[in-house]
Short mmCIF file of C-alpha atoms in Angstrom, two decimals:
data_model
loop_
_atom_site.label_atom_id
_atom_site.label_comp_id
_atom_site.label_asym_id
_atom_site.label_seq_id
_atom_site.Cartn_x
_atom_site.Cartn_y
_atom_site.Cartn_z
CA GLY A 1 13.11 4.47 -15.47
CA ALA A 2 14.08 5.39 -11.63
CA GLY A 3 11.51 4.51 -9.34
CA VAL A 4 10.73 5.32 -5.76
CA SER A 5 13.44 4.63 -3.71
CA GLN A 6 14.11 4.83 -0.06
CA THR A 7 17.14 4.52 2.52
CA PRO A 8 18.41 3.18 4.56
CA SER A 9 16.95 0.01 3.39
CA ASN A 10 17.58 -1.10 7.00
CA LYS A 11 18.07 1.10 10.19
CA VAL A 12 18.97 -0.31 13.71
CA THR A 13 18.39 2.15 16.86
CA GLU A 14 17.72 2.05 20.22
CA LYS A 15 15.09 2.72 22.03
CA GLY A 16 15.04 6.97 22.77
CA LYS A 17 17.28 7.60 19.85
CA TYR A 18 16.45 9.77 16.93
CA VAL A 19 15.79 8.60 13.16
CA GLU A 20 15.22 9.80 9.48
CA LEU A 21 14.40 8.04 7.28
CA ARG A 22 14.30 9.32 2.72
CA CYS A 23 12.07 8.87 0.34
CA ASP A 24 12.83 9.84 -3.41
CA PRO A 25 9.96 9.96 -5.83
CA ILE A 26 9.47 9.45 -9.17
CA SER A 27 10.38 12.32 -11.15
CA GLY A 28 7.21 14.49 -11.73
CA HIS A 29 5.33 12.60 -9.20
CA THR A 30 3.24 15.36 -7.13
CA ALA A 31 1.79 13.70 -4.86
CA LEU A 32 3.31 11.51 -2.03
CA TYR A 33 2.60 9.34 0.69
CA TRP A 34 4.00 7.76 3.57
CA TYR A 35 2.64 4.25 5.21
CA ARG A 36 3.70 2.13 8.00
CA GLN A 37 3.66 -1.86 7.23
CA SER A 38 3.47 -3.80 10.36
CA LEU A 39 4.65 -7.69 9.97
CA GLY A 40 1.42 -9.42 8.79
CA GLN A 41 -0.33 -6.62 8.47
CA GLY A 42 -1.73 -4.33 5.34
CA PRO A 43 0.32 -0.88 4.47
CA GLU A 44 -1.53 1.67 7.26
CA PHE A 45 -1.64 5.59 5.55
CA LEU A 46 0.22 7.87 8.11
CA ILE A 47 0.75 10.96 5.87
CA TYR A 48 -0.15 12.39 2.48
CA PHE A 49 1.98 15.79 0.69
CA GLN A 50 0.55 16.68 -2.36
CA GLY A 51 3.66 19.51 -3.39
CA THR A 52 5.43 20.94 -0.18
CA GLY A 53 2.76 21.11 2.11
CA ALA A 54 1.06 17.99 3.98
CA ALA A 55 -2.19 17.70 3.08
CA ASP A 56 -3.18 15.01 5.45
CA ASP A 57 -1.24 14.28 8.00
CA SER A 58 -4.24 12.47 10.02
CA GLY A 59 -2.53 8.69 9.77
CA LEU A 60 0.77 9.75 12.24
CA PRO A 61 0.45 8.27 15.64
CA ASN A 62 1.57 10.78 18.09
CA ASP A 63 3.54 14.05 18.02
CA ARG A 64 7.10 11.52 18.03
CA PHE A 65 6.75 11.53 14.15
CA PHE A 66 7.10 14.03 11.58
CA ALA A 67 7.37 14.36 7.84
CA VAL A 68 8.86 17.08 5.66
CA ARG A 69 8.91 17.50 1.69
CA PRO A 70 9.93 21.12 1.64
CA GLU A 71 10.33 21.62 -2.01
CA GLY A 72 8.21 18.97 -3.16
CA SER A 73 10.81 16.07 -4.11
CA VAL A 74 12.40 14.06 -1.54
CA SER A 75 10.55 13.68 1.41
CA THR A 76 11.89 12.66 5.19
CA LEU A 77 9.84 10.97 7.76
CA LYS A 78 11.25 11.86 11.23
CA ILE A 79 10.56 9.43 14.33
CA GLN A 80 11.73 10.88 18.00
CA ARG A 81 12.41 9.19 20.72
CA THR A 82 12.09 6.05 19.09
CA GLU A 83 9.56 3.20 20.91
CA ARG A 84 10.23 -1.00 20.05
CA GLY A 85 6.45 -0.47 19.00
CA ASP A 86 7.66 2.03 15.66
CA SER A 87 9.30 -1.14 14.76
CA ALA A 88 8.08 -1.74 11.73
CA VAL A 89 8.74 -1.58 7.45
CA TYR A 90 8.18 2.27 6.50
CA LEU A 91 6.83 2.30 2.85
CA CYS A 92 6.60 5.65 0.71
CA ALA A 93 4.94 6.27 -2.48
CA SER A 94 4.40 8.58 -4.91
CA SER A 95 1.79 9.12 -7.68
CA PHE A 96 0.95 11.82 -10.60
CA SER A 97 -1.93 12.98 -8.95
CA SER A 98 -3.91 12.01 -5.80
CA TYR A 99 -6.50 10.63 -8.88
CA ASN A 100 -3.75 8.02 -10.07
CA GLU A 101 -2.53 4.59 -8.87
CA GLN A 102 0.28 4.97 -6.74
CA PHE A 103 4.21 3.66 -7.05
CA PHE A 104 6.13 2.40 -3.83
CA GLY A 105 9.17 2.19 -3.11
CA PRO A 106 11.34 -0.80 -1.32
CA GLY A 107 10.46 0.17 2.09
CA THR A 108 13.16 1.10 5.34
CA ARG A 109 12.84 -1.45 7.93
CA LEU A 110 13.45 -0.44 10.95
CA THR A 111 14.11 -1.86 14.17
CA VAL A 112 14.33 -0.20 17.34
CA LEU A 113 16.15 -2.09 20.43
CA ALA B 1 -15.92 4.46 7.45
CA GLN B 2 -14.00 2.72 4.93
CA SER B 3 -12.60 -0.88 5.28
CA VAL B 4 -10.81 -3.96 3.33
CA ALA B 5 -11.79 -6.87 4.68
CA GLN B 6 -9.72 -10.64 2.74
CA PRO B 7 -10.66 -13.75 4.51
CA GLU B 8 -7.99 -15.65 3.65
CA ASP B 9 -4.39 -15.48 4.82
CA GLN B 10 -3.45 -17.84 2.49
CA VAL B 11 -4.18 -19.28 -0.74
CA ASN B 12 -2.49 -22.60 -2.45
CA VAL B 13 -3.27 -23.20 -5.71
CA ALA B 14 -1.56 -25.76 -8.83
CA GLU B 15 -0.25 -24.20 -11.48
CA GLY B 16 -2.22 -23.98 -14.37
CA ASN B 17 -5.27 -24.05 -12.28
CA PRO B 18 -7.22 -20.88 -11.54
CA LEU B 19 -7.38 -19.14 -9.33
CA THR B 20 -9.33 -16.48 -7.03
CA VAL B 21 -8.45 -14.15 -4.01
CA LYS B 22 -11.43 -12.79 -2.42
CA CYS B 23 -11.20 -9.23 -1.09
CA THR B 24 -14.83 -7.25 0.59
CA TYR B 25 -15.07 -3.73 0.70
CA SER B 26 -17.07 -1.62 3.27
CA VAL B 27 -17.69 2.32 1.57
CA SER B 28 -20.35 5.02 2.78
CA GLY B 29 -20.57 5.57 -1.50
CA ASN B 30 -18.73 4.46 -4.89
CA PRO B 31 -15.91 2.29 -4.21
CA TYR B 32 -12.34 3.05 -5.88
CA LEU B 33 -10.83 -0.70 -5.43
CA PHE B 34 -7.61 -1.35 -6.12
CA TRP B 35 -5.05 -4.47 -6.22
CA TYR B 36 -1.39 -4.65 -5.31
CA VAL B 37 1.01 -7.28 -5.32
CA GLN B 38 4.34 -7.48 -3.03
CA TYR B 39 7.21 -9.67 -3.66
CA PRO B 40 10.11 -10.22 -1.09
CA ASN B 41 11.94 -7.14 0.05
CA ARG B 42 10.25 -5.24 -3.11
CA GLY B 43 7.67 -2.32 -3.03
CA LEU B 44 3.52 -2.57 -3.29
CA GLN B 45 3.25 -3.02 -7.19
CA PHE B 46 -0.08 -1.80 -8.92
CA LEU B 47 -2.22 -4.07 -10.54
CA LEU B 48 -5.44 -3.57 -11.49
CA LYS B 49 -8.32 -0.82 -10.30
CA TYR B 50 -11.89 -0.34 -10.42
CA ILE B 51 -13.29 3.51 -10.59
CA THR B 52 -16.28 2.75 -12.60
CA GLY B 53 -17.87 0.92 -15.75
CA ASP B 54 -17.75 -2.64 -16.68
CA ASN B 55 -17.26 -4.84 -13.29
CA LEU B 56 -14.76 -7.08 -14.98
CA VAL B 57 -11.47 -5.10 -14.96
CA LYS B 58 -8.67 -6.32 -16.22
CA GLY B 59 -5.04 -5.68 -14.89
CA SER B 60 -1.29 -6.36 -15.21
CA TYR B 61 0.47 -10.17 -15.59
CA GLY B 62 -2.89 -11.37 -17.17
CA PHE B 63 -4.77 -10.51 -13.51
CA GLU B 64 -8.68 -9.49 -13.55
CA ALA B 65 -10.51 -8.87 -10.99
CA GLU B 66 -14.64 -8.58 -10.39
CA PHE B 67 -16.46 -5.57 -8.62
CA ASN B 68 -19.67 -6.81 -7.33
CA LYS B 69 -21.93 -4.51 -6.08
CA SER B 70 -24.58 -6.70 -4.32
CA GLN B 71 -22.19 -8.64 -2.57
CA THR B 72 -19.66 -5.33 -1.71
CA SER B 73 -16.90 -7.86 -3.26
CA PHE B 74 -13.52 -7.08 -5.14
CA HIS B 75 -12.54 -11.02 -6.25
CA LEU B 76 -8.75 -11.13 -8.23
CA LYS B 77 -9.15 -13.91 -10.68
CA LYS B 78 -6.63 -15.22 -13.07
CA PRO B 79 -7.29 -18.33 -15.23
CA SER B 80 -4.19 -20.00 -15.19
CA ALA B 81 -1.98 -19.57 -12.21
CA LEU B 82 1.91 -19.34 -12.63
CA VAL B 83 4.87 -20.63 -9.96
CA SER B 84 6.00 -16.89 -10.33
CA ASP B 85 2.74 -15.51 -9.22
CA SER B 86 3.33 -16.87 -5.66
CA ALA B 87 3.78 -13.50 -3.80
CA LEU B 88 1.51 -11.29 -0.95
CA TYR B 89 -1.67 -9.78 -2.61
CA PHE B 90 -3.28 -6.81 -1.35
CA CYS B 91 -7.20 -5.39 -1.72
CA ALA B 92 -7.16 -1.75 -1.32
CA VAL B 93 -10.46 1.03 -1.01
CA ARG B 94 -9.57 4.80 -1.41
CA GLU B 95 -11.93 6.85 0.80
CA VAL B 96 -14.37 8.43 -0.85
CA ASP B 97 -14.94 11.36 1.63
CA ASN B 98 -11.20 11.78 1.75
CA PHE B 99 -9.92 11.31 -1.62
CA ASN B 100 -5.72 10.89 0.18
CA LYS B 101 -6.34 8.24 2.49
CA PHE B 102 -6.10 4.30 0.87
CA TYR B 103 -7.07 0.87 3.49
CA PHE B 104 -5.34 -1.75 3.04
CA GLY B 105 -6.46 -5.39 4.06
CA SER B 106 -3.91 -7.08 5.63
CA GLY B 107 -2.78 -9.58 2.81
CA THR B 108 -2.80 -12.71 1.46
CA LYS B 109 -0.13 -15.32 0.52
CA LEU B 110 -0.44 -17.14 -3.01
CA ASN B 111 1.25 -20.35 -2.89
CA VAL B 112 1.48 -21.58 -6.42
CA LYS B 113 2.80 -25.00 -6.21
CA PRO B 114 4.36 -26.48 -9.37
#
């Protein structure tokens, strides 16, 4: 069956621009997670959705980062006024519930010039 | 606070030999531990998990992991390595007080040589 998909696979932008990263979870998965993975590091938790609501956004680094999941399926991670330090691979994962293992998408590589 | 450490950046092993990838953890209660593998340009794939019960957990692709409470370790093992096992391996712990948060280690690159 279809796994978690993320678009775009690569995004290059200029400092100060706004970007949106999209995640399509596995159908039926109610839990959705966003992570950021910098070079040479493990994934770093950003935000968790249960259904439509952001149940835990404690990992968002600052108020330039925001994520939505309006219909409880697709999620969009939004970054305003991008900075060079935002360059990383952004990973999305979904699971049937928060008690189950997560299935990860291939990630979006964001490069801020 | 929960944390995970993977002390080796890289592990080299010859094909057919046993492999071990090390992981130690720090949690305030009973740990929920996971291993994931990441192949180039692909997402992380779940290998196995420890929640409770038998200390030896068996997972995908012939991998297993041993939970050791006294040493706070959860090492990943495989009796006979394959060249195709070469990848990046991540250990993760689930936060006990906040079940939604996972903490990942920095990863260990496994190189299996023919």
